[in-house]
Amino acid sequence: MTVSQSLINRRSILIMTEANSVESLLILLQSTVDGVLSYLEGPGSASDARIGEWGAWEVLAHFLYWHEMTAVGMESVSKGTGPVSITGETDATNARSVDALKGNSFLELGTTARELHKRLDAAARQMRDIGEVVMIRPEAPEGQTGRQRLERLILHWNGHTEELRAQS
C-alpha cells in the first residue's frame, strides 16, 4: 500500500465515522502520537529521510505548534472567548514554529509533545460541543471544529511519519 492509499484509507475511516465520539477520536490520536513518537525518537531520529527540506526533527517540532494551538483553541472556546486565530500562512507558520524550537533535542521535543498531548486531551474533554469552531486559519477562514482538528492531527502526524518511513 502506498502512502497516499494509506492516507486515503485513514481519511475514509474518519469521514465514514461522523458519529465518532470524542473518546474514540482521543484514543486514536493517543495511539497515533505514541506510535509516531516511538518512531521519531527511535529509528526516525537517525534517519536521513526528508520531506522537502525537513527531516524527522523538524517534522516533530512543527507537530508541537499545531497540537498546542488546537489545545489553546479548545480551551478558549470552553471559556467562552472564541476560537484561536492563526493569521500566518501555513508554511511560514510552520517555519517559525520550527525555528522557535532550535536547540531542543529529540528527547526534549518528545517530552513537550507528551505534555501538550495531555493538555489537548483535557481541553477536548472539557468542550461542551466538539462541533464548535476552535481554530480559524487563512486556509480555513470558515473555521475548523474541535472534531475536525482532532481528525486533522491524526492524519497530519500519520501522513508525515509515513512519508519519512517510506524513505528509510
mmCIF file of C-alpha atoms in Angstrom:
data_model
loop_
_atom_site.group_PDB
_atom_site.id
_atom_site.type_symbol
_atom_site.label_atom_id
_atom_site.label_comp_id
_atom_site.label_asym_id
_atom_site.label_seq_id
_atom_site.Cartn_x
_atom_site.Cartn_y
_atom_site.Cartn_z
ATOM 1 C CA MET A 1 0.000 0.000 0.000
ATOM 2 C CA THR A 2 1.368 3.411 -0.902
ATOM 3 C CA VAL A 3 1.476 6.352 1.477
ATOM 4 C CA SER A 4 -1.321 8.094 -0.413
ATOM 5 C CA GLN A 5 -3.503 4.956 -0.340
ATOM 6 C CA SER A 6 -2.917 4.613 3.386
ATOM 7 C CA LEU A 7 -3.868 8.254 3.969
ATOM 8 C CA ILE A 8 -6.981 7.871 1.830
ATOM 9 C CA ASN A 9 -7.947 4.811 3.875
ATOM 10 C CA ARG A 10 -7.429 6.709 7.150
ATOM 11 C CA ARG A 11 -9.341 9.739 5.847
ATOM 12 C CA SER A 12 -12.199 7.478 4.734
ATOM 13 C CA ILE A 13 -12.344 5.841 8.135
ATOM 14 C CA LEU A 14 -12.513 9.216 9.864
ATOM 15 C CA ILE A 15 -15.096 10.648 7.458
ATOM 16 C CA MET A 16 -17.224 7.494 7.447
ATOM 17 C CA THR A 17 -17.482 7.603 11.207
ATOM 18 C CA GLU A 18 -19.066 11.046 11.522
ATOM 19 C CA ALA A 19 -20.567 9.790 14.759
ATOM 20 C CA ASN A 20 -17.061 9.398 16.196
ATOM 21 C CA SER A 21 -17.244 10.126 19.848
ATOM 22 C CA VAL A 22 -14.724 12.452 21.381
ATOM 23 C CA GLU A 23 -13.455 9.436 23.280
ATOM 24 C CA SER A 24 -12.828 7.348 20.151
ATOM 25 C CA LEU A 25 -11.021 10.246 18.446
ATOM 26 C CA LEU A 26 -8.883 10.834 21.526
ATOM 27 C CA ILE A 27 -7.991 7.144 21.742
ATOM 28 C CA LEU A 28 -6.998 7.156 18.065
ATOM 29 C CA LEU A 29 -4.989 10.361 18.487
ATOM 30 C CA GLN A 30 -3.227 8.988 21.587
ATOM 31 C CA SER A 31 -2.313 5.841 19.671
ATOM 32 C CA THR A 32 -1.080 7.955 16.755
ATOM 33 C CA VAL A 33 1.043 10.216 18.955
ATOM 34 C CA ASP A 34 2.523 7.226 20.818
ATOM 35 C CA GLY A 35 3.394 5.416 17.585
ATOM 36 C CA VAL A 36 4.861 8.477 15.905
ATOM 37 C CA LEU A 37 6.946 9.406 18.943
ATOM 38 C CA SER A 38 8.205 5.839 19.200
ATOM 39 C CA TYR A 39 9.408 6.060 15.604
ATOM 40 C CA LEU A 40 10.720 9.642 15.695
ATOM 41 C CA GLU A 41 12.572 9.202 18.972
ATOM 42 C CA GLY A 42 13.906 5.828 17.836
ATOM 43 C CA PRO A 43 14.872 4.906 14.280
ATOM 44 C CA GLY A 44 13.470 8.135 12.834
ATOM 45 C CA SER A 45 15.941 10.243 14.785
ATOM 46 C CA ALA A 46 18.852 8.633 12.934
ATOM 47 C CA SER A 47 17.199 8.609 9.515
ATOM 48 C CA ASP A 48 18.332 10.792 6.633
ATOM 49 C CA ALA A 49 14.783 10.799 5.217
ATOM 50 C CA ARG A 50 13.478 14.228 4.227
ATOM 51 C CA ILE A 51 10.160 15.825 3.420
ATOM 52 C CA GLY A 52 11.278 18.737 1.338
ATOM 53 C CA GLU A 53 13.919 20.437 3.493
ATOM 54 C CA TRP A 54 12.746 18.837 6.725
ATOM 55 C CA GLY A 55 13.989 15.749 8.480
ATOM 56 C CA ALA A 56 12.417 13.955 11.415
ATOM 57 C CA TRP A 57 13.406 16.627 13.979
ATOM 58 C CA GLU A 58 11.706 19.441 12.039
ATOM 59 C CA VAL A 59 8.615 17.330 11.411
ATOM 60 C CA LEU A 60 8.269 16.618 15.133
ATOM 61 C CA ALA A 61 8.940 20.267 16.027
ATOM 62 C CA HIS A 62 6.144 21.562 13.803
ATOM 63 C CA PHE A 63 3.674 18.983 15.151
ATOM 64 C CA LEU A 64 4.030 20.641 18.554
ATOM 65 C CA TYR A 65 2.774 24.004 17.327
ATOM 66 C CA TRP A 66 -0.421 22.587 15.850
ATOM 67 C CA HIS A 67 -1.062 20.443 18.917
ATOM 68 C CA GLU A 68 -0.640 23.463 21.164
ATOM 69 C CA MET A 69 -2.789 25.777 19.053
ATOM 70 C CA THR A 70 -5.555 23.181 18.879
ATOM 71 C CA ALA A 71 -5.482 22.905 22.680
ATOM 72 C CA VAL A 72 -5.486 26.705 23.021
ATOM 73 C CA GLY A 73 -8.498 26.955 20.700
ATOM 74 C CA MET A 74 -10.424 24.289 22.601
ATOM 75 C CA GLU A 75 -9.610 25.902 25.937
ATOM 76 C CA SER A 76 -10.634 29.313 24.636
ATOM 77 C CA VAL A 77 -13.960 28.059 23.287
ATOM 78 C CA SER A 78 -14.652 26.245 26.569
ATOM 79 C CA LYS A 79 -14.086 29.530 28.431
ATOM 80 C CA GLY A 80 -16.400 31.365 26.045
ATOM 81 C CA THR A 81 -13.742 33.567 24.465
ATOM 82 C CA GLY A 82 -13.965 32.077 20.975
ATOM 83 C CA PRO A 83 -11.611 30.204 18.661
ATOM 84 C CA VAL A 84 -7.891 30.790 18.270
ATOM 85 C CA SER A 85 -6.968 32.692 15.134
ATOM 86 C CA ILE A 86 -3.846 31.733 13.194
ATOM 87 C CA THR A 87 -3.008 34.702 10.992
ATOM 88 C CA GLY A 88 0.042 33.409 9.162
ATOM 89 C CA GLU A 89 0.084 31.239 6.079
ATOM 90 C CA THR A 90 0.809 27.597 6.948
ATOM 91 C CA ASP A 91 4.344 27.268 5.533
ATOM 92 C CA ALA A 92 5.516 30.473 7.225
ATOM 93 C CA THR A 93 3.842 29.460 10.492
ATOM 94 C CA ASN A 94 5.486 26.038 10.322
ATOM 95 C CA ALA A 95 8.902 27.584 9.671
ATOM 96 C CA ARG A 96 8.537 29.957 12.643
ATOM 97 C CA SER A 97 7.403 27.129 14.900
ATOM 98 C CA VAL A 98 10.442 25.024 13.960
ATOM 99 C CA ASP A 99 12.839 27.954 14.399
ATOM 100 C CA ALA A 100 11.418 28.643 17.869
ATOM 101 C CA LEU A 101 12.448 25.149 19.000
ATOM 102 C CA LYS A 102 16.007 25.159 17.649
ATOM 103 C CA GLY A 103 18.424 23.803 20.226
ATOM 104 C CA ASN A 104 15.956 21.280 21.661
ATOM 105 C CA SER A 105 16.824 17.599 21.395
ATOM 106 C CA PHE A 106 14.525 14.843 20.154
ATOM 107 C CA LEU A 107 14.080 13.834 23.801
ATOM 108 C CA GLU A 108 13.035 17.363 24.775
ATOM 109 C CA LEU A 109 10.625 17.592 21.847
ATOM 110 C CA GLY A 110 9.149 14.214 22.767
ATOM 111 C CA THR A 111 8.645 15.314 26.366
ATOM 112 C CA THR A 112 6.976 18.520 25.181
ATOM 113 C CA ALA A 113 4.788 16.543 22.773
ATOM 114 C CA ARG A 114 3.565 14.307 25.583
ATOM 115 C CA GLU A 115 2.805 17.315 27.799
ATOM 116 C CA LEU A 116 0.960 19.102 25.001
ATOM 117 C CA HIS A 117 -0.977 15.964 24.196
ATOM 118 C CA LYS A 118 -2.198 15.686 27.795
ATOM 119 C CA ARG A 119 -3.273 19.330 27.623
ATOM 120 C CA LEU A 120 -5.069 18.755 24.298
ATOM 121 C CA ASP A 121 -6.810 15.649 25.644
ATOM 122 C CA ALA A 122 -8.066 17.561 28.692
ATOM 123 C CA ALA A 123 -9.166 20.519 26.548
ATOM 124 C CA ALA A 124 -11.144 18.267 24.190
ATOM 125 C CA ARG A 125 -12.883 16.571 27.121
ATOM 126 C CA GLN A 126 -13.855 19.969 28.565
ATOM 127 C CA MET A 127 -15.628 21.103 25.401
ATOM 128 C CA ARG A 128 -19.419 21.016 25.615
ATOM 129 C CA ASP A 129 -19.691 20.582 21.849
ATOM 130 C CA ILE A 130 -16.773 19.151 19.860
ATOM 131 C CA GLY A 131 -18.526 20.544 16.778
ATOM 132 C CA GLU A 132 -17.761 24.145 17.769
ATOM 133 C CA VAL A 133 -15.166 26.067 15.759
ATOM 134 C CA VAL A 134 -11.865 26.165 17.683
ATOM 135 C CA MET A 135 -9.436 27.472 15.051
ATOM 136 C CA ILE A 136 -9.566 29.966 12.216
ATOM 137 C CA ARG A 137 -6.737 29.980 9.655
ATOM 138 C CA PRO A 138 -6.164 31.662 6.315
ATOM 139 C CA GLU A 139 -6.600 28.234 4.665
ATOM 140 C CA ALA A 140 -9.824 27.632 6.618
ATOM 141 C CA PRO A 141 -11.453 31.049 7.131
ATOM 142 C CA GLU A 142 -14.792 29.394 7.938
ATOM 143 C CA GLY A 143 -13.031 27.748 10.882
ATOM 144 C CA GLN A 144 -12.223 24.226 11.953
ATOM 145 C CA THR A 145 -14.212 22.472 14.636
ATOM 146 C CA GLY A 146 -12.751 20.552 17.539
ATOM 147 C CA ARG A 147 -13.679 17.309 15.747
ATOM 148 C CA GLN A 148 -12.013 18.477 12.537
ATOM 149 C CA ARG A 149 -8.857 19.473 14.408
ATOM 150 C CA LEU A 150 -8.614 16.075 16.121
ATOM 151 C CA GLU A 151 -9.119 14.312 12.799
ATOM 152 C CA ARG A 152 -6.595 16.600 11.112
ATOM 153 C CA LEU A 153 -3.970 15.956 13.786
ATOM 154 C CA ILE A 154 -4.368 12.196 13.357
ATOM 155 C CA LEU A 155 -3.941 12.482 9.590
ATOM 156 C CA HIS A 156 -1.133 15.045 9.885
ATOM 157 C CA TRP A 157 1.002 13.040 12.330
ATOM 158 C CA ASN A 158 0.470 9.789 10.428
ATOM 159 C CA GLY A 159 0.946 11.297 6.987
ATOM 160 C CA HIS A 160 4.292 12.948 7.594
ATOM 161 C CA THR A 161 5.594 9.969 9.535
ATOM 162 C CA GLU A 162 4.608 7.559 6.782
ATOM 163 C CA GLU A 163 6.442 9.781 4.276
ATOM 164 C CA LEU A 164 9.582 9.627 6.411
ATOM 165 C CA ARG A 165 9.313 5.860 6.940
ATOM 166 C CA ALA A 166 8.847 5.265 3.216
ATOM 167 C CA GLN A 167 12.261 6.838 2.589
ATOM 168 C CA SER A 168 14.081 4.981 5.363
#
